[in-house]
Tab-separated table of N, CA, C and O in Angstrom:
chain	number	residue	atom	x	y	z
A	1	MET	N	104.249	-127.289	-40.351
A	1	MET	CA	103.893	-128.315	-39.029
A	1	MET	C	103.345	-126.943	-37.914
A	1	MET	O	103.923	-126.174	-37.548
A	2	ARG	N	102.825	-127.925	-36.528
A	2	ARG	CA	103.003	-126.633	-35.804
A	2	ARG	C	104.280	-127.200	-34.648
A	2	ARG	O	104.603	-128.299	-34.306
A	3	ASP	N	104.385	-125.935	-33.777
A	3	ASP	CA	105.064	-126.443	-32.818
A	3	ASP	C	104.816	-126.679	-31.892
A	3	ASP	O	103.683	-127.629	-31.045
A	4	GLN	N	106.215	-127.634	-31.373
A	4	GLN	CA	105.011	-129.008	-29.635
A	4	GLN	C	105.270	-127.685	-27.870
A	4	GLN	O	106.535	-127.171	-28.051
A	5	PRO	N	104.570	-127.757	-27.231
A	5	PRO	CA	103.738	-128.819	-27.205
A	5	PRO	C	102.030	-127.224	-27.744
A	5	PRO	O	102.460	-126.726	-27.957
A	6	THR	N	101.222	-128.091	-28.970
A	6	THR	CA	100.023	-127.788	-29.157
A	6	THR	C	99.915	-127.478	-28.148
A	6	THR	O	99.600	-127.652	-26.953
A	7	GLY	N	98.572	-126.463	-28.778
A	7	GLY	CA	97.320	-125.659	-28.026
A	7	GLY	C	96.806	-126.221	-26.669
A	7	GLY	O	96.104	-126.323	-25.365
A	8	ASP	N	96.017	-127.638	-28.088
A	8	ASP	CA	95.388	-128.713	-26.496
A	8	ASP	C	96.262	-129.186	-25.726
A	8	ASP	O	95.361	-129.471	-24.607
A	9	LEU	N	97.695	-129.697	-25.647
A	9	LEU	CA	98.028	-130.064	-24.799
A	9	LEU	C	98.360	-129.115	-23.728
A	9	LEU	O	99.682	-129.410	-22.565
A	10	LEU	N	99.412	-127.102	-24.106
A	10	LEU	CA	98.950	-127.339	-23.045
A	10	LEU	C	97.943	-126.732	-22.096
A	10	LEU	O	98.002	-126.278	-21.397
A	11	LEU	N	96.404	-126.728	-22.710
A	11	LEU	CA	95.584	-126.333	-22.154
A	11	LEU	C	95.583	-127.613	-21.053
A	11	LEU	O	94.944	-127.829	-20.299
A	12	GLU	N	95.638	-128.631	-21.778
A	12	GLU	CA	95.590	-130.151	-20.917
A	12	GLU	C	96.529	-130.201	-19.921
A	12	GLU	O	96.184	-130.213	-18.584
A	13	THR	N	97.844	-129.445	-19.470
A	13	THR	CA	99.175	-129.105	-19.210
A	13	THR	C	97.837	-128.400	-17.862
A	13	THR	O	98.301	-128.060	-16.563
A	14	ALA	N	97.865	-127.550	-18.293
A	14	ALA	CA	97.423	-125.956	-17.304
A	14	ALA	C	96.178	-126.550	-16.529
A	14	ALA	O	96.205	-126.031	-15.827
A	15	ARG	N	95.534	-127.361	-17.301
A	15	ARG	CA	93.999	-127.646	-16.481
A	15	ARG	C	94.640	-128.672	-15.609
A	15	ARG	O	94.602	-128.608	-14.088
A	16	ASP	N	95.629	-129.620	-15.817
A	16	ASP	CA	95.942	-130.940	-14.808
A	16	ASP	C	96.769	-130.182	-13.807
A	16	ASP	O	96.696	-130.321	-12.255
A	17	LEU	N	97.453	-128.964	-13.631
A	17	LEU	CA	98.215	-128.401	-12.645
A	17	LEU	C	96.812	-128.151	-12.124
A	17	LEU	O	97.449	-128.030	-10.650
A	18	LEU	N	96.248	-127.474	-12.166
A	18	LEU	CA	94.763	-126.495	-11.354
A	18	LEU	C	94.253	-127.133	-10.452
A	18	LEU	O	94.215	-127.077	-10.100
A	19	ARG	N	93.545	-128.180	-11.518
A	19	ARG	CA	93.339	-128.846	-10.745
A	19	ARG	C	93.970	-130.212	-9.200
A	19	ARG	O	93.373	-130.675	-8.492
A	20	GLU	N	95.575	-130.164	-9.685
A	20	GLU	CA	96.154	-131.248	-9.498
A	20	GLU	C	96.713	-130.758	-7.135
A	20	GLU	O	97.020	-130.928	-6.801
A	21	GLU	N	96.964	-128.938	-8.218
A	21	GLU	CA	98.235	-128.554	-7.257
A	21	GLU	C	97.073	-126.911	-6.584
A	21	GLU	O	96.947	-126.778	-5.811
A	22	ILE	N	96.637	-126.300	-7.652
A	22	ILE	CA	96.061	-124.880	-6.743
A	22	ILE	C	94.114	-125.629	-6.053
A	22	ILE	O	93.948	-124.230	-5.402
A	23	ILE	N	93.565	-125.968	-7.162
A	23	ILE	CA	92.106	-126.069	-6.901
A	23	ILE	C	91.796	-126.784	-4.906
A	23	ILE	O	91.337	-126.829	-4.418
A	24	PRO	N	92.747	-127.969	-4.476
A	24	PRO	CA	92.732	-128.666	-3.316
A	24	PRO	C	92.934	-127.943	-1.612
A	24	PRO	O	92.341	-127.820	-1.122
A	25	ALA	N	94.069	-126.404	-3.175
A	25	ALA	CA	94.335	-125.834	-1.737
A	25	ALA	C	92.856	-124.223	-1.742
A	25	ALA	O	93.501	-123.159	-1.147
A	26	LEU	N	92.329	-124.665	-1.989
A	26	LEU	CA	91.378	-123.127	-2.816
A	26	LEU	C	89.655	-124.025	-1.654
A	26	LEU	O	89.877	-125.749	-1.465
A	27	SER	N	88.929	-122.971	-1.350
A	27	SER	CA	87.562	-123.404	-1.121
A	27	SER	C	86.248	-121.888	-0.510
A	27	SER	O	87.065	-121.074	-1.833
A	28	GLY	N	85.297	-123.113	-1.068
A	28	GLY	CA	84.395	-121.966	-1.560
A	28	GLY	C	83.934	-121.548	-2.499
A	28	GLY	O	84.218	-121.871	-3.523
A	29	ASN	N	83.792	-120.436	-2.400
A	29	ASN	CA	83.859	-119.771	-4.295
A	29	ASN	C	84.959	-120.035	-5.128
A	29	ASN	O	84.376	-119.849	-6.162
A	30	GLN	N	86.098	-119.864	-4.169
A	30	GLN	CA	87.144	-119.541	-4.964
A	30	GLN	C	86.968	-120.884	-6.366
A	30	GLN	O	87.864	-121.030	-6.937
A	31	ARG	N	87.445	-121.518	-4.796
A	31	ARG	CA	87.039	-123.658	-5.234
A	31	ARG	C	85.512	-124.160	-6.452
A	31	ARG	O	86.628	-124.016	-7.004
A	32	HIS	N	84.531	-123.219	-6.431
A	32	HIS	CA	83.880	-122.879	-7.456
A	32	HIS	C	84.535	-121.997	-8.323
A	32	HIS	O	84.309	-122.986	-9.934
A	33	ALA	N	85.200	-121.151	-8.449
A	33	ALA	CA	85.710	-120.592	-9.740
A	33	ALA	C	85.891	-121.353	-10.393
A	33	ALA	O	85.929	-121.503	-11.522
A	34	ALA	N	87.350	-121.813	-9.858
A	34	ALA	CA	88.176	-122.272	-10.879
A	34	ALA	C	88.009	-124.019	-10.971
A	34	ALA	O	87.916	-124.636	-12.181
A	35	LEU	N	87.058	-124.936	-10.259
A	35	LEU	CA	86.242	-125.617	-10.526
A	35	LEU	C	85.512	-125.580	-11.963
A	35	LEU	O	85.763	-126.011	-13.206
A	36	MET	N	85.238	-124.084	-12.223
A	36	MET	CA	84.328	-124.147	-13.932
A	36	MET	C	85.340	-123.600	-14.413
A	36	MET	O	85.608	-123.655	-15.687
A	37	ILE	N	86.346	-122.922	-13.836
A	37	ILE	CA	87.744	-122.195	-15.067
A	37	ILE	C	88.357	-123.702	-15.541
A	37	ILE	O	88.524	-124.229	-17.311
A	38	ALA	N	88.116	-124.729	-14.582
A	38	ALA	CA	89.279	-126.166	-15.632
A	38	ALA	C	87.843	-127.194	-16.832
A	38	ALA	O	88.737	-127.805	-16.987
A	39	ASN	N	86.532	-126.501	-15.985
A	39	ASN	CA	85.863	-127.189	-17.128
A	39	ASN	C	85.656	-126.413	-18.684
A	39	ASN	O	85.385	-127.271	-19.069
A	40	ALA	N	85.790	-125.640	-18.165
A	40	ALA	CA	86.329	-124.529	-19.311
A	40	ALA	C	87.180	-124.652	-20.540
A	40	ALA	O	87.048	-125.522	-22.270
A	41	MET	N	87.590	-124.704	-19.410
A	41	MET	CA	89.849	-125.434	-20.888
A	41	MET	C	89.752	-126.832	-20.636
A	41	MET	O	90.275	-127.479	-22.149
A	42	ALA	N	88.895	-128.011	-20.604
A	42	ALA	CA	88.550	-129.129	-20.775
A	42	ALA	C	87.481	-129.284	-22.329
A	42	ALA	O	87.525	-129.475	-23.290
A	43	ILE	N	86.823	-127.963	-21.931
A	43	ILE	CA	85.767	-128.310	-23.432
A	43	ILE	C	86.842	-127.310	-24.556
A	43	ILE	O	86.509	-128.268	-25.712
A	44	ALA	N	87.658	-126.109	-23.906
A	44	ALA	CA	88.414	-126.126	-25.499
A	44	ALA	C	89.088	-126.902	-25.945
A	44	ALA	O	89.383	-127.329	-26.963
A	45	MET	N	89.476	-127.782	-25.283
A	45	MET	CA	90.704	-129.359	-25.442
A	45	MET	C	89.623	-129.951	-25.766
A	45	MET	O	90.639	-130.347	-27.464
A	46	ARG	N	88.147	-130.794	-25.947
A	46	ARG	CA	88.193	-131.343	-26.644
A	46	ARG	C	87.668	-130.563	-28.631
A	46	ARG	O	87.369	-131.262	-29.306
A	47	GLN	N	87.443	-129.256	-27.769
A	47	GLN	CA	87.195	-127.957	-29.088
A	47	GLN	C	87.819	-128.130	-30.593
A	47	GLN	O	88.280	-128.830	-31.416
A	48	LEU	N	88.995	-128.162	-29.623
A	48	LEU	CA	90.570	-127.998	-30.722
A	48	LEU	C	90.837	-129.605	-30.574
A	48	LEU	O	91.512	-129.220	-32.771
A	49	GLN	N	90.501	-130.523	-30.539
A	49	GLN	CA	91.192	-132.072	-30.835
A	49	GLN	C	89.906	-132.243	-31.882
A	49	GLN	O	90.383	-132.378	-32.399
A	50	SER	N	88.788	-131.672	-31.999
A	50	SER	CA	88.054	-132.137	-32.850
A	50	SER	C	88.052	-131.403	-33.889
A	50	SER	O	87.664	-131.876	-35.370
A	51	GLY	N	88.464	-130.549	-34.013
A	51	GLY	CA	89.091	-129.770	-35.459
A	51	GLY	C	87.261	-129.018	-36.131
A	51	GLY	O	85.599	-128.761	-35.327
A	52	ASP	N	87.850	-129.337	-37.501
A	52	ASP	CA	85.860	-128.852	-37.598
A	52	ASP	C	85.917	-129.557	-39.037
A	52	ASP	O	84.580	-129.058	-39.331
A	53	ASP	N	85.739	-130.808	-39.038
A	53	ASP	CA	84.975	-131.739	-39.193
A	53	ASP	C	83.970	-131.304	-39.344
A	53	ASP	O	83.072	-131.747	-40.687
A	54	ALA	N	83.308	-132.222	-37.715
A	54	ALA	CA	81.942	-132.068	-38.258
A	54	ALA	C	80.981	-130.867	-38.337
A	54	ALA	O	79.780	-130.658	-39.064
A	55	GLU	N	81.409	-129.464	-38.426
A	55	GLU	CA	80.734	-128.313	-39.111
A	55	GLU	C	80.933	-128.146	-40.459
A	55	GLU	O	80.496	-128.506	-40.858
A	56	ARG	N	81.670	-128.908	-40.586
A	56	ARG	CA	81.347	-129.331	-42.191
A	56	ARG	C	81.183	-130.380	-42.880
A	56	ARG	O	80.284	-130.070	-43.998
A	57	GLN	N	80.171	-130.681	-42.416
A	57	GLN	CA	79.615	-132.168	-42.413
A	57	GLN	C	78.475	-131.889	-41.800
A	57	GLN	O	77.401	-131.875	-42.608
A	58	GLU	N	77.953	-131.115	-41.103
A	58	GLU	CA	76.450	-130.274	-41.057
A	58	GLU	C	76.223	-129.450	-41.339
A	58	GLU	O	75.410	-130.238	-42.321
A	59	LEU	N	77.468	-128.780	-41.666
A	59	LEU	CA	76.461	-128.019	-43.158
A	59	LEU	C	76.706	-129.062	-44.581
A	59	LEU	O	75.646	-128.420	-46.130
A	60	ALA	N	77.350	-129.448	-44.999
A	60	ALA	CA	77.782	-130.258	-45.922
A	60	ALA	C	76.188	-131.517	-46.187
A	60	ALA	O	75.539	-131.169	-47.316
A	61	ALA	N	75.206	-132.087	-45.181
A	61	ALA	CA	74.406	-131.892	-44.754
A	61	ALA	C	73.398	-131.015	-45.044
A	61	ALA	O	71.739	-131.538	-45.841
A	62	LEU	N	73.198	-129.514	-43.830
A	62	LEU	CA	72.386	-128.657	-44.673
A	62	LEU	C	72.137	-128.237	-46.000
A	62	LEU	O	70.308	-128.369	-46.740
A	63	GLN	N	73.724	-128.290	-46.666
A	63	GLN	CA	73.863	-127.408	-48.037
A	63	GLN	C	72.179	-129.498	-48.917
A	63	GLN	O	71.206	-128.865	-50.058
A	64	LYS	N	72.850	-129.975	-48.672
A	64	LYS	CA	72.481	-131.323	-49.713
A	64	LYS	C	70.074	-131.015	-48.872
A	64	LYS	O	69.629	-131.036	-49.783
A	65	ILE	N	70.075	-130.768	-47.924
A	65	ILE	CA	68.496	-130.510	-47.263
A	65	ILE	C	68.340	-129.728	-48.307
A	65	ILE	O	66.928	-129.650	-47.936
A	66	LEU	N	68.469	-128.315	-47.285
A	66	LEU	CA	68.293	-127.075	-48.018
A	66	LEU	C	68.510	-127.076	-50.127
A	66	LEU	O	67.597	-125.871	-49.774
A	67	SER	N	68.627	-128.486	-50.044
A	67	SER	CA	69.127	-127.446	-51.488
A	67	SER	C	69.973	-126.010	-51.721
A	67	SER	O	69.621	-125.517	-53.145
A	68	LEU	N	70.774	-126.628	-51.183
A	68	LEU	CA	71.643	-124.861	-51.239
A	68	LEU	C	73.124	-125.140	-52.072
A	68	LEU	O	73.725	-125.861	-51.968
A	69	PRO	N	73.848	-124.385	-52.672
A	69	PRO	CA	75.209	-124.155	-53.168
A	69	PRO	C	76.200	-123.415	-52.223
A	69	PRO	O	75.817	-123.470	-51.353
A	70	GLU	N	77.184	-123.934	-53.231
A	70	GLU	CA	77.507	-123.786	-52.233
A	70	GLU	C	78.144	-122.231	-52.388
A	70	GLU	O	77.447	-121.816	-52.531
A	71	SER	N	79.070	-121.613	-51.184
A	71	SER	CA	78.972	-120.366	-50.368
A	71	SER	C	79.884	-119.636	-50.549
A	71	SER	O	81.429	-120.850	-50.423
A	72	GLY	N	81.213	-118.911	-50.499
A	72	GLY	CA	82.061	-118.382	-50.833
A	72	GLY	C	82.641	-118.042	-49.177
A	72	GLY	O	83.442	-117.330	-48.824
A	73	ALA	N	81.207	-117.707	-48.191
A	73	ALA	CA	81.425	-117.430	-46.879
A	73	ALA	C	82.277	-117.917	-46.235
A	73	ALA	O	82.719	-120.006	-46.781
A	74	SER	N	82.956	-118.483	-45.157
A	74	SER	CA	83.519	-118.684	-43.960
A	74	SER	C	82.612	-120.193	-44.079
A	74	SER	O	81.434	-119.766	-43.615
A	75	LEU	N	83.087	-120.934	-42.781
A	75	LEU	CA	82.635	-121.907	-42.282
A	75	LEU	C	81.495	-121.540	-41.568
A	75	LEU	O	79.943	-122.050	-41.182
A	76	SER	N	81.962	-120.601	-41.278
A	76	SER	CA	81.139	-120.448	-39.513
A	76	SER	C	79.949	-119.746	-40.195
A	76	SER	O	78.149	-119.750	-39.601
A	77	GLN	N	79.806	-118.504	-41.025
A	77	GLN	CA	79.116	-117.751	-41.966
A	77	GLN	C	77.934	-118.777	-43.087
A	77	GLN	O	76.437	-118.848	-42.092
A	78	SER	N	78.814	-120.020	-43.021
A	78	SER	CA	78.228	-120.165	-44.029
A	78	SER	C	77.006	-121.520	-42.674
A	78	SER	O	75.867	-121.866	-43.633
A	79	LEU	N	77.931	-122.089	-42.178
A	79	LEU	CA	76.819	-122.866	-41.033
A	79	LEU	C	75.570	-121.817	-40.553
A	79	LEU	O	74.622	-122.331	-40.627
A	80	THR	N	75.560	-121.024	-39.456
A	80	THR	CA	74.823	-120.124	-39.709
A	80	THR	C	73.431	-119.250	-40.697
A	80	THR	O	72.789	-119.214	-39.899
A	81	ASP	N	73.619	-119.492	-41.786
A	81	ASP	CA	72.918	-118.843	-42.719
A	81	ASP	C	71.954	-120.207	-42.734
A	81	ASP	O	70.858	-120.064	-42.680
A	82	ALA	N	72.600	-121.476	-42.957
A	82	ALA	CA	72.033	-122.306	-43.228
A	82	ALA	C	71.284	-123.404	-41.973
A	82	ALA	O	69.905	-123.474	-42.097
A	83	ASN	N	71.848	-122.886	-40.881
A	83	ASN	CA	70.827	-123.140	-40.067
A	83	ASN	C	69.344	-121.825	-39.366
A	83	ASN	O	68.716	-122.617	-39.295
A	84	ARG	N	70.005	-121.044	-39.851
A	84	ARG	CA	68.416	-120.246	-40.822
A	84	ARG	C	68.059	-120.805	-41.545
A	84	ARG	O	66.584	-120.273	-41.148
A	85	GLN	N	68.210	-120.991	-42.345
A	85	GLN	CA	67.626	-121.377	-43.610
A	85	GLN	C	66.785	-122.752	-43.640
A	85	GLN	O	65.659	-123.271	-42.997
A	86	LEU	N	67.297	-123.417	-42.102
A	86	LEU	CA	66.698	-124.719	-41.621
A	86	LEU	C	65.719	-124.908	-39.972
A	86	LEU	O	64.904	-125.380	-40.128
A	87	CYS	N	65.528	-123.629	-39.984
A	87	CYS	CA	64.883	-123.373	-38.821
A	87	CYS	C	63.401	-122.711	-39.503
A	87	CYS	O	62.104	-123.153	-39.059
A	88	ARG	N	63.623	-121.567	-40.611
A	88	ARG	CA	62.780	-121.488	-41.295
A	88	ARG	C	61.758	-122.659	-42.247
A	88	ARG	O	60.636	-122.839	-42.143
A	89	LEU	N	62.964	-123.703	-42.410
A	89	LEU	CA	62.458	-124.862	-43.351
A	89	LEU	C	61.593	-125.638	-42.143
A	89	LEU	O	59.893	-126.113	-42.144
A	90	ILE	N	61.487	-125.434	-40.585
A	90	ILE	CA	60.625	-126.232	-40.118
A	90	ILE	C	59.495	-125.942	-39.147
A	90	ILE	O	58.486	-125.652	-38.944
A	91	ARG	N	59.515	-124.039	-39.321
A	91	ARG	CA	58.768	-123.274	-38.321
A	91	ARG	C	58.280	-122.869	-39.255
A	91	ARG	O	56.886	-123.459	-39.381
A	92	GLU	N	57.743	-123.346	-40.932
A	92	GLU	CA	56.930	-123.833	-41.619
A	92	GLU	C	56.302	-125.378	-42.258
A	92	GLU	O	55.598	-125.168	-42.753
A	93	GLY	N	56.334	-126.466	-41.619
A	93	GLY	CA	55.833	-127.010	-41.776
A	93	GLY	C	56.518	-127.823	-42.795
A	93	GLY	O	56.059	-129.187	-43.274
A	94	ARG	N	57.723	-127.679	-43.146
A	94	ARG	CA	58.835	-128.293	-44.301
A	94	ARG	C	58.805	-129.646	-44.137
A	94	ARG	O	59.572	-130.431	-44.618
A	95	ALA	N	59.090	-129.636	-42.884
A	95	ALA	CA	59.842	-130.655	-42.251
A	95	ALA	C	59.035	-132.158	-41.530
A	95	ALA	O	59.837	-132.590	-40.601
A	96	ASP	N	57.496	-132.161	-41.557
A	96	ASP	CA	57.410	-132.400	-41.253
A	96	ASP	C	56.799	-134.194	-41.068
A	96	ASP	O	56.087	-134.496	-40.383
A	97	ALA	N	56.708	-133.978	-42.417
A	97	ALA	CA	57.202	-135.130	-42.731
A	97	ALA	C	58.270	-136.497	-44.130
A	97	ALA	O	58.345	-135.371	-44.667
A	98	GLY	N	57.981	-137.605	-43.614
A	98	GLY	CA	59.369	-136.946	-45.059
A	98	GLY	C	60.079	-137.861	-45.029
A	98	GLY	O	60.980	-137.758	-45.014
A	99	LYS	N	61.133	-137.789	-46.719
A	99	LYS	CA	62.395	-137.933	-46.094
A	99	LYS	C	63.125	-136.225	-45.884
A	99	LYS	O	64.397	-136.453	-45.209
A	100	THR	N	62.157	-135.650	-46.057
A	100	THR	CA	63.447	-134.403	-45.346
A	100	THR	C	62.764	-133.901	-43.940
A	100	THR	O	63.718	-133.653	-43.009
A	101	HIS	N	61.610	-134.635	-43.831
A	101	HIS	CA	61.909	-134.787	-42.340
A	101	HIS	C	62.921	-136.127	-41.828
A	101	HIS	O	63.482	-135.917	-40.391
A	102	ASP	N	63.218	-137.103	-42.139
A	102	ASP	CA	64.004	-137.907	-42.011
A	102	ASP	C	64.944	-137.915	-41.804
A	102	ASP	O	66.428	-137.629	-41.259
A	103	GLU	N	65.484	-136.913	-42.927
A	103	GLU	CA	67.721	-136.378	-42.745
A	103	GLU	C	67.064	-135.365	-42.065
A	103	GLU	O	68.698	-134.884	-41.676
A	104	VAL	N	66.490	-134.411	-41.546
A	104	VAL	CA	65.968	-133.390	-40.262
A	104	VAL	C	66.620	-133.914	-39.642
A	104	VAL	O	67.553	-133.813	-37.799
A	105	ARG	N	65.382	-134.537	-38.907
A	105	ARG	CA	65.692	-135.444	-37.870
A	105	ARG	C	67.473	-136.521	-37.565
A	105	ARG	O	67.793	-135.914	-36.552
A	106	ASP	N	68.371	-137.211	-38.432
A	106	ASP	CA	69.180	-137.695	-37.995
A	106	ASP	C	70.426	-136.850	-38.712
A	106	ASP	O	71.536	-136.502	-37.312
A	107	LEU	N	70.994	-135.428	-39.188
A	107	LEU	CA	70.642	-134.311	-38.890
A	107	LEU	C	70.978	-133.668	-37.260
A	107	LEU	O	72.238	-133.461	-36.677
A	108	LEU	N	70.233	-133.316	-37.030
A	108	LEU	CA	69.432	-132.860	-35.355
A	108	LEU	C	70.397	-134.136	-34.609
A	108	LEU	O	70.919	-133.413	-33.729
A	109	LEU	N	70.401	-134.739	-34.402
A	109	LEU	CA	70.844	-136.027	-33.886
A	109	LEU	C	72.558	-136.105	-34.093
A	109	LEU	O	73.191	-135.846	-32.879
A	110	ARG	N	72.612	-135.885	-34.948
A	110	ARG	CA	73.935	-135.504	-35.155
A	110	ARG	C	75.326	-134.872	-34.214
A	110	ARG	O	76.385	-134.833	-33.421
A	111	THR	N	74.126	-133.704	-34.720
A	111	THR	CA	74.522	-132.574	-34.459
A	111	THR	C	74.879	-132.121	-32.832
A	111	THR	O	76.026	-131.591	-32.140
A	112	THR	N	73.318	-132.644	-31.999
A	112	THR	CA	73.743	-132.822	-30.957
A	112	THR	C	74.411	-133.639	-29.891
A	112	THR	O	74.733	-132.964	-28.858
A	113	ARG	N	74.314	-134.913	-30.657
A	113	ARG	CA	75.787	-135.776	-30.138
A	113	ARG	C	76.920	-135.524	-30.270
A	113	ARG	O	77.454	-135.373	-29.231
A	114	HIS	N	77.438	-134.126	-31.529
A	114	HIS	CA	79.168	-133.952	-31.110
A	114	HIS	C	78.647	-132.931	-30.377
A	114	HIS	O	79.797	-132.394	-29.942
A	115	ARG	N	77.696	-132.265	-30.579
A	115	ARG	CA	78.101	-130.863	-29.571
A	115	ARG	C	78.216	-131.617	-27.742
A	115	ARG	O	78.606	-131.104	-27.015
A	116	VAL	N	77.088	-132.491	-28.173
A	116	VAL	CA	77.251	-132.589	-25.997
A	116	VAL	C	78.591	-133.977	-26.067
A	116	VAL	O	79.282	-133.468	-24.938
A	117	SER	N	79.264	-134.712	-26.922
A	117	SER	CA	80.601	-134.944	-26.587
A	117	SER	C	81.384	-134.196	-26.061
A	117	SER	O	82.384	-134.189	-25.828
A	118	ILE	N	81.367	-132.881	-27.108
A	118	ILE	CA	82.295	-131.379	-26.533
A	118	ILE	C	81.785	-130.835	-25.279
A	118	ILE	O	83.053	-130.754	-25.138
A	119	SER	N	80.523	-130.805	-24.988
A	119	SER	CA	80.687	-130.429	-24.119
A	119	SER	C	81.207	-131.281	-22.601
A	119	SER	O	80.116	-130.573	-21.580
A	120	SER	N	79.946	-132.005	-22.888
A	120	SER	CA	79.292	-133.015	-21.315
A	120	SER	C	80.161	-134.424	-21.673
A	120	SER	O	78.980	-135.388	-22.229
A	121	PRO	N	80.802	-135.230	-22.310
A	121	PRO	CA	80.936	-136.468	-22.661
A	121	PRO	C	80.519	-136.883	-21.976
A	121	PRO	O	80.272	-137.979	-22.617
A	122	LYS	N	80.808	-137.432	-20.155
A	122	LYS	CA	80.588	-138.307	-19.553
A	122	LYS	C	78.673	-138.946	-19.945
A	122	LYS	O	78.053	-140.411	-19.627
A	123	TYR	N	78.280	-137.226	-20.066
A	123	TYR	CA	76.464	-138.065	-20.661
A	123	TYR	C	76.307	-138.814	-21.759
A	123	TYR	O	75.057	-139.816	-21.195
A	124	LEU	N	76.833	-138.972	-22.399
A	124	LEU	CA	76.589	-139.753	-23.234
A	124	LEU	C	76.796	-141.316	-22.692
A	124	LEU	O	76.689	-141.934	-23.013
A	125	ASP	N	77.927	-141.086	-21.987
A	125	ASP	CA	78.004	-142.573	-21.294
A	125	ASP	C	77.068	-142.993	-20.531
A	125	ASP	O	77.292	-144.045	-20.148
A	126	ASN	N	75.974	-142.226	-19.698
A	126	ASN	CA	74.924	-142.410	-18.880
A	126	ASN	C	74.202	-142.215	-19.579
A	126	ASN	O	73.291	-141.486	-19.112
A	127	PRO	N	73.693	-143.619	-20.402
A	127	PRO	CA	72.102	-143.202	-21.309
A	127	PRO	C	71.056	-143.429	-20.247
A	127	PRO	O	70.409	-144.183	-18.674
A	128	ALA	N	69.898	-142.387	-20.013
A	128	ALA	CA	68.574	-142.681	-19.878
A	128	ALA	C	68.221	-143.827	-19.414
A	128	ALA	O	67.662	-144.459	-20.332
């Protein structure tokens, strides 16, 4: 069991305090720096709340597309290695058509949407 408050709630509380009480008292470069800090805190909160499910799903999709066995490496290292192999597959033109093309396109769309939902969720609410 995790202690309360959790990391994401601590970040949210600190961010709210920064935005509501500290930033209004700042100006110029200090205000800009504080806004950047608040934004970084919001991204960190969303990452904590999101967990690693999306990365696990991405790795599973890459393993299927690339016919990779599961490795004993960490999730992060396995994902890095699999993405390198995906880049090689794309560079070699082996994802230019057919089923592989469709699977790669779908994976890249899902991965991009997830990353944007973490870094800039309002962007997804405003389709071009």
